[in-house]
Amino acid sequence: MRCPNCNSKDIGKIGSHQFYCWGCFIELTVNGDKMSVFQVEEDGTLSSLDDLFFEDEIPQVHAN
């Protein structure tokens, strides 16, 4: 899997369907073939970045 933001392959698994990009420090949630992207705020909360990455299309997830 590659980060949709920085294209890094340096992705760590933090949960059963959750990943973290060490290249740009965003969190990814993958559920089937749907991906959601979040920014981790200073207080630990997550802010969705889906509106910046995905319009009406469903992002494709490719596990490598």
Backbone as a printed PyTorch tensor [residue, N CA C, xyz], in Angstrom:
tensor([[[  0.8470,  -1.1780,   0.0000],
         [  0.0000,   0.0000,   0.0000],
         [  0.8920,   1.2400,   0.0000]],

        [[  0.4590,   2.2590,  -0.7090],
         [  1.1650,   3.5390,  -0.7530],
         [  0.2570,   4.6280,  -0.1850]],

        [[  0.8700,   5.6150,   0.4370],
         [  0.1340,   6.7440,   0.9910],
         [ -0.4580,   7.5760,  -0.1490]],

        [[ -1.7500,   7.9270,  -0.0620],
         [ -2.3500,   8.7450,  -1.1220],
         [ -1.8630,  10.1920,  -1.0970]],

        [[ -1.2140,  10.6000,  -0.0130],
         [ -0.7270,  11.9730,   0.1110],
         [  0.7020,  12.1280,  -0.3950]],

        [[  1.6280,  11.3240,   0.1390],
         [  3.0480,  11.5050,  -0.1940],
         [  3.6220,  10.3570,  -1.0250]],

        [[  2.8090,   9.3350,  -1.2960],
         [  3.2020,   8.1730,  -2.0990],
         [  4.2580,   7.3010,  -1.4170]],

        [[  4.4430,   7.4730,  -0.1220],
         [  5.4130,   6.6900,   0.6360],
         [  4.9040,   5.2680,   0.8580]],

        [[  5.8330,   4.3260,   0.9270],
         [  5.4870,   2.9480,   1.2810],
         [  5.7540,   2.6910,   2.7610]],

        [[  6.1910,   3.7170,   3.4910],
         [  6.5150,   3.5990,   4.9120],
         [  5.2330,   3.7230,   5.7360]],

        [[  4.3940,   2.6870,   5.6490],
         [  3.0870,   2.6580,   6.2950],
         [  3.1250,   1.6350,   7.4220]],

        [[  2.7130,   2.0510,   8.6100],
         [  2.6530,   1.1400,   9.7460],
         [  1.2160,   0.8070,  10.0890]],

        [[  0.9930,  -0.4120,  10.5690],
         [ -0.3540,  -0.8490,  10.9530],
         [ -0.5710,  -0.5060,  12.4210]],

        [[ -1.6610,   0.2150,  12.7240],
         [ -1.9460,   0.6080,  14.1060],
         [ -3.2490,   0.0070,  14.6180]],

        [[ -3.9620,  -0.7030,  13.7670],
         [ -5.2050,  -1.3550,  14.1490],
         [ -5.5920,  -2.3430,  13.0720]],

        [[ -6.7260,  -3.0270,  13.2750],
         [ -7.1150,  -4.0610,  12.3170],
         [ -7.3740,  -3.4990,  10.9200]],

        [[ -7.8610,  -2.2720,  10.8340],
         [ -8.1130,  -1.6370,   9.5360],
         [ -7.4990,  -0.2410,   9.4820]],

        [[ -6.5600,   0.0410,  10.3850],
         [ -5.9870,   1.3840,  10.4830],
         [ -4.4870,   1.3550,  10.2560]],

        [[ -4.0180,   2.3700,   9.5190],
         [ -2.6060,   2.4700,   9.1690],
         [ -2.1320,   3.8930,   9.4060]],

        [[ -0.8130,   4.0540,   9.5400],
         [ -0.2160,   5.3650,   9.7880],
         [  0.9380,   5.5700,   8.8290]],

        [[  0.9640,   6.7220,   8.1720],
         [  2.0570,   7.0340,   7.2560],
         [  3.1410,   7.7940,   8.0060]],

        [[  4.3290,   7.2240,   8.0390],
         [  5.4620,   7.8640,   8.7030],
         [  6.0920,   8.9280,   7.8150]],

        [[  5.6930,   9.0010,   6.5520],
         [  6.2320,  10.0100,   5.6470],
         [  5.5740,  11.3690,   5.8270]],

        [[  4.2530,  11.3630,   6.0320],
         [  3.5390,  12.6440,   6.1640],
         [  2.6210,  12.6850,   7.3830]],

        [[  2.6650,  11.6360,   8.2170],
         [  1.9910,  11.6330,   9.5180],
         [  0.4720,  11.7340,   9.4230]],

        [[ -0.1190,  10.9900,   8.4820],
         [ -1.5700,  10.9130,   8.4160],
         [ -2.0070,   9.4900,   8.7380]],

        [[ -3.2470,   9.3570,   9.1490],
         [ -3.8130,   8.0510,   9.4670],
         [ -4.7670,   7.6430,   8.3550]],

        [[ -4.7170,   6.3660,   8.0040],
         [ -5.5530,   5.8180,   6.9410],
         [ -6.4250,   4.7220,   7.5260]],

        [[ -7.6870,   4.7090,   7.1610],
         [ -8.5890,   3.6350,   7.5450],
         [ -9.0480,   2.9480,   6.2690]],

        [[ -8.8680,   1.6370,   6.2110],
         [ -9.2420,   0.8630,   5.0300],
         [-10.3160,  -0.1340,   5.4370]],

        [[-11.4360,  -0.0860,   4.7220],
         [-12.5390,  -1.0000,   4.9820],
         [-12.9820,  -1.5600,   3.6350]],

        [[-12.5470,  -2.7740,   3.3380],
         [-12.8080,  -3.3490,   2.0200],
         [-11.9900,  -2.6050,   0.9820]],

        [[-12.6630,  -2.0190,  -0.0090],
         [-11.9400,  -1.2380,  -1.0160],
         [-12.1200,   0.2650,  -0.8180]],

        [[-12.6520,   0.6840,   0.3410],
         [-12.8450,   2.1040,   0.6460],
         [-11.7770,   2.5780,   1.6280]],

        [[-11.1700,   3.7250,   1.3300],
         [-10.1390,   4.2880,   2.1930],
         [-10.5810,   5.6610,   2.6830]],

        [[-10.3050,   5.9490,   3.9620],
         [-10.5200,   7.2780,   4.5200],
         [ -9.1850,   7.7800,   5.0360]],

        [[ -8.9570,   9.0880,   4.9260],
         [ -7.6890,   9.6970,   5.3050],
         [ -7.9520,  10.7300,   6.3930]],

        [[ -7.1150,  10.7150,   7.4400],
         [ -7.2950,  11.6150,   8.5710],
         [ -5.9850,  12.2870,   8.9540]],

        [[ -6.0900,  13.5300,   9.4140],
         [ -4.9580,  14.2310,  10.0110],
         [ -5.0690,  14.0450,  11.5110]],

        [[ -3.9550,  13.7230,  12.1620],
         [ -3.9380,  13.5840,  13.6130],
         [ -3.6380,  14.9620,  14.1970]],

        [[ -4.5770,  15.4850,  14.9770],
         [ -4.4230,  16.8100,  15.5810],
         [ -3.5280,  16.7340,  16.8200]],

        [[ -3.1210,  17.8890,  17.3360],
         [ -2.2320,  17.9510,  18.5010],
         [ -2.8240,  17.2560,  19.7190]],

        [[ -4.1620,  17.3150,  19.8690],
         [ -4.8040,  16.7000,  21.0310],
         [ -5.1380,  15.2250,  20.8030]],

        [[ -4.7410,  14.6870,  19.6440],
         [ -4.9620,  13.2760,  19.3560],
         [ -6.2340,  12.9760,  18.5900]],

        [[ -7.0830,  13.9720,  18.3910],
         [ -8.2980,  13.7450,  17.6200],
         [ -7.9640,  13.6610,  16.1310]],

        [[ -8.8890,  13.0990,  15.3830],
         [ -8.6920,  12.9290,  13.9450],
         [ -9.6130,  13.8700,  13.1750]],

        [[ -9.0650,  14.5070,  12.1490],
         [ -9.8480,  15.3540,  11.2480],
         [ -9.8120,  14.7250,   9.8630]],

        [[-10.9820,  14.5340,   9.2820],
         [-11.0650,  13.8950,   7.9700],
         [-10.4410,  14.7730,   6.8910]],

        [[ -9.6700,  14.1280,   6.0230],
         [ -9.0810,  14.7930,   4.8600],
         [ -9.6660,  14.2370,   3.5690]],

        [[-10.7350,  13.4500,   3.6780],
         [-11.3210,  12.8050,   2.5020],
         [-11.7270,  13.8160,   1.4340]],

        [[-12.2240,  14.9830,   1.8500],
         [-12.6570,  15.9770,   0.8660],
         [-11.4900,  16.5180,   0.0440]],

        [[-10.2640,  16.4120,   0.5530],
         [ -9.0830,  16.8610,  -0.1830],
         [ -8.5670,  15.8020,  -1.1520]],

        [[ -8.7960,  14.5290,  -0.8200],
         [ -8.2320,  13.4380,  -1.6050],
         [ -9.2210,  12.7910,  -2.5550]],

        [[-10.4710,  12.6780,  -2.1310],
         [-11.4490,  11.9120,  -2.8920],
         [-12.6720,  12.7690,  -3.1470]],

        [[-13.0910,  12.8170,  -4.3890],
         [-14.3020,  13.5650,  -4.7020],
         [-15.4560,  12.5810,  -4.6870]],

        [[-15.9600,  12.1940,  -5.8360],
         [-17.0600,  11.2310,  -5.8930],
         [-16.5680,   9.8180,  -6.1050]],

        [[-15.2880,   9.6750,  -6.3600],
         [-14.7380,   8.3530,  -6.6610],
         [-14.3870,   7.6030,  -5.3800]],

        [[-14.3990,   6.2950,  -5.4560],
         [-13.9600,   5.4500,  -4.3510],
         [-12.4860,   5.1460,  -4.5820]],

        [[-11.6250,   5.5020,  -3.6350],
         [-10.1960,   5.2300,  -3.8310],
         [ -9.9150,   3.7380,  -3.8590]],

        [[ -9.0520,   3.3240,  -4.7520],
         [ -8.6810,   1.9230,  -4.8700],
         [ -7.5110,   1.6230,  -3.9450]],

        [[ -7.5910,   0.5160,  -3.2550],
         [ -6.5460,   0.0930,  -2.3370],
         [ -5.8140,  -1.0770,  -2.9660]],

        [[ -4.5030,  -0.9710,  -3.0570],
         [ -3.6750,  -2.0370,  -3.6160],
         [ -2.6680,  -2.4510,  -2.5600]],

        [[ -2.8170,  -3.6370,  -2.0030],
         [ -1.8800,  -4.1350,  -0.9920],
         [ -0.6610,  -4.7060,  -1.6910]],

        [[  0.5060,  -4.2010,  -1.3210],
         [  1.7660,  -4.7030,  -1.8900],
         [  2.6000,  -5.3040,  -0.7980]]])
